[in-house]
Amino acid sequence: MKIVSSSGKGNFKLTENNQEICELVYTNWFSEKAKTDLDGNKIEIKPKNIWTSKVDIYKNNTNIGDITFNLKGQMIIRLEKPDGTECNYVLKNKAKWKLKFEVYNESDTLQFSLNSVNKWTKLNYDYDIEIADFNSEFDIKELLVYCGYATNLYLAIISAL
């Protein structure tokens, strides 16, 4: 699977074998609000506050979680399971010069990584997905949409510092 940038404002497509699974589209240049349709579900991700320090995740108009930035420079993706229990994923940048994000579950087990495949001249980022030990109740495609959004948010926050 891959995450392929589709515009300069952050939009990206999730693809598998060069087939588009879905496209996450930001509503405008100045908004961090984004939407997609995935497997018949409407997913919307939007900031909870003006500083974008917390972003809410909606699936079919129901709040199912959020994305936050912790003091260690990591993105935390908190999702609620259908039974009401929470599940957390941590997205960590593990590279210095070329972006490589690794996603860990609550047991600190590597689930998958997003490896940047961009040249330095390109402003957008594409990622090859390398699945490690993915074991979750959540669909990997859905989690990859949240991780793609989180990587964009990470880059926006880091570049603002």
Coordinates of C-alpha atoms in Angstrom, one line a residue:
M1 CA 0.0 0.0 0.0
K2 CA 1.0 3.6 -0.5
I3 CA 0.0 7.1 0.5
V4 CA 0.4 9.4 -2.5
S5 CA 0.1 13.2 -2.3
S6 CA -2.6 14.5 -4.7
S7 CA -2.3 18.3 -4.1
G8 CA -0.2 20.9 -2.5
K9 CA -2.8 21.5 0.3
G10 CA -2.3 18.1 1.8
N11 CA -4.7 15.9 0.0
F12 CA -3.6 12.3 -0.5
K13 CA -4.7 9.1 -2.0
L14 CA -4.4 5.7 -0.3
T15 CA -3.6 3.2 -3.0
E16 CA -2.9 -0.5 -3.3
N17 CA -1.4 -2.1 -6.4
N18 CA -1.9 1.3 -8.2
Q19 CA -5.7 1.2 -7.4
E20 CA -7.1 4.1 -5.5
I21 CA -8.8 3.0 -2.2
C22 CA -9.8 6.5 -1.1
E23 CA -8.7 10.1 -1.2
L24 CA -8.6 12.4 1.8
V25 CA -9.4 15.9 0.7
Y26 CA -8.9 19.1 2.8
T27 CA -11.8 21.5 2.6
N28 CA -9.6 24.6 1.7
W29 CA -6.0 25.9 1.9
F30 CA -6.4 27.4 5.4
S31 CA -8.4 24.6 7.1
E32 CA -7.1 21.5 8.7
K33 CA -10.6 19.9 8.1
A34 CA -10.5 16.9 5.8
K35 CA -13.0 14.3 4.5
T36 CA -13.0 11.0 2.7
D37 CA -15.3 8.1 2.0
L38 CA -13.9 4.7 2.8
D39 CA -15.8 1.4 2.4
G40 CA -19.1 3.2 2.5
N41 CA -18.2 5.2 5.7
K42 CA -17.9 8.9 5.8
I43 CA -14.8 10.0 7.7
E44 CA -14.2 13.5 8.7
I45 CA -11.2 14.9 10.6
K46 CA -11.4 18.4 12.0
P47 CA -9.5 20.5 14.6
K48 CA -11.1 20.9 18.0
N49 CA -9.4 24.3 18.5
I50 CA -7.7 27.1 16.6
W51 CA -4.2 25.9 17.4
T52 CA -4.8 22.4 16.0
S53 CA -3.4 20.8 19.1
K54 CA -6.2 18.3 19.1
V55 CA -8.1 17.0 16.1
D56 CA -11.3 15.0 16.4
I57 CA -12.1 12.0 14.2
Y58 CA -15.7 11.4 13.0
K59 CA -17.0 8.3 11.3
N60 CA -20.5 8.5 10.0
N61 CA -21.1 11.7 12.1
T62 CA -20.0 9.9 15.3
N63 CA -16.9 11.1 17.2
I64 CA -14.7 8.0 17.4
G65 CA -11.4 9.5 18.6
D66 CA -8.8 12.1 18.2
I67 CA -5.2 12.9 17.3
T68 CA -3.0 14.8 19.6
F69 CA 0.7 15.9 19.7
N70 CA 2.6 14.9 22.9
L71 CA 5.7 16.6 24.4
K72 CA 8.0 13.9 23.0
G73 CA 7.1 15.1 19.5
Q74 CA 4.9 12.1 18.7
M75 CA 1.4 12.0 17.4
I76 CA -1.1 10.0 19.5
I77 CA -4.1 8.5 17.6
R78 CA -6.8 7.6 20.1
L79 CA -9.7 5.5 18.7
E80 CA -12.8 4.1 20.4
K81 CA -13.7 0.5 19.7
P82 CA -17.4 -0.4 19.1
D83 CA -17.6 -1.8 22.7
G84 CA -16.6 1.6 24.0
T85 CA -13.0 0.8 25.1
E86 CA -10.1 2.9 23.8
C87 CA -7.2 2.0 21.7
N88 CA -4.1 4.2 21.3
Y89 CA -1.5 4.3 18.5
V90 CA 1.7 6.3 18.6
L91 CA 3.2 7.7 15.4
K92 CA 6.9 8.4 15.8
N93 CA 9.3 10.0 13.3
K94 CA 12.3 7.7 13.3
A95 CA 14.6 9.4 10.7
K96 CA 16.6 12.5 10.6
W97 CA 17.0 13.4 6.9
K98 CA 14.3 11.4 5.2
L99 CA 10.9 11.0 6.9
K100 CA 10.1 7.6 8.3
F101 CA 7.2 7.3 10.6
E102 CA 6.6 4.2 12.7
V103 CA 3.2 3.3 14.2
Y104 CA 3.1 1.4 17.6
N105 CA 0.1 0.0 19.5
E106 CA -0.4 0.3 23.2
S107 CA 1.9 -2.6 23.9
D108 CA 4.7 -0.7 22.1
T109 CA 4.7 -3.2 19.2
L110 CA 5.5 -1.9 15.8
Q111 CA 2.4 -2.2 13.6
F112 CA 3.7 -0.6 10.3
S113 CA 5.9 2.1 9.0
L114 CA 5.4 4.9 6.5
N115 CA 8.6 5.4 4.5
S116 CA 9.0 8.6 2.6
V117 CA 9.8 8.1 -1.1
N118 CA 10.2 11.8 -2.0
K119 CA 13.0 13.8 -3.5
W120 CA 14.0 16.9 -1.6
T121 CA 12.7 19.2 -4.4
K122 CA 9.1 18.0 -3.9
L123 CA 7.1 19.8 -1.3
N124 CA 4.5 17.0 -0.8
Y125 CA 5.2 13.6 0.7
D126 CA 4.5 10.1 -0.5
Y127 CA 4.9 7.1 1.6
D128 CA 5.4 3.4 1.0
I129 CA 3.6 1.4 3.7
E130 CA 5.7 -1.4 5.3
I131 CA 3.5 -3.7 7.4
A132 CA 5.3 -5.2 10.4
D133 CA 3.1 -7.0 13.0
F134 CA -0.3 -5.5 12.4
N135 CA -2.8 -6.8 14.9
S136 CA -5.8 -4.6 15.5
E137 CA -9.6 -4.6 15.6
F138 CA -9.4 -1.5 13.3
D139 CA -9.1 -1.8 9.6
I140 CA -5.6 -1.0 8.4
K141 CA -6.9 1.2 5.6
E142 CA -8.9 3.3 8.0
L143 CA -5.9 3.6 10.4
L144 CA -3.7 4.6 7.4
V145 CA -6.0 7.5 6.6
Y146 CA -5.7 8.8 10.2
C147 CA -1.9 8.3 10.0
G148 CA -1.6 10.1 6.7
Y149 CA -3.5 13.0 8.2
A150 CA -1.3 12.9 11.4
T151 CA 1.9 13.0 9.3
N152 CA 0.6 16.1 7.5
L153 CA -0.3 17.7 10.9
Y154 CA 3.2 16.7 12.3
L155 CA 4.9 18.4 9.4
A156 CA 2.8 21.5 9.9
I157 CA 3.5 21.7 13.6
I158 CA 7.2 21.0 13.3
S159 CA 7.6 23.6 10.5
A160 CA 5.9 26.2 12.6
L161 CA 8.3 25.8 15.5

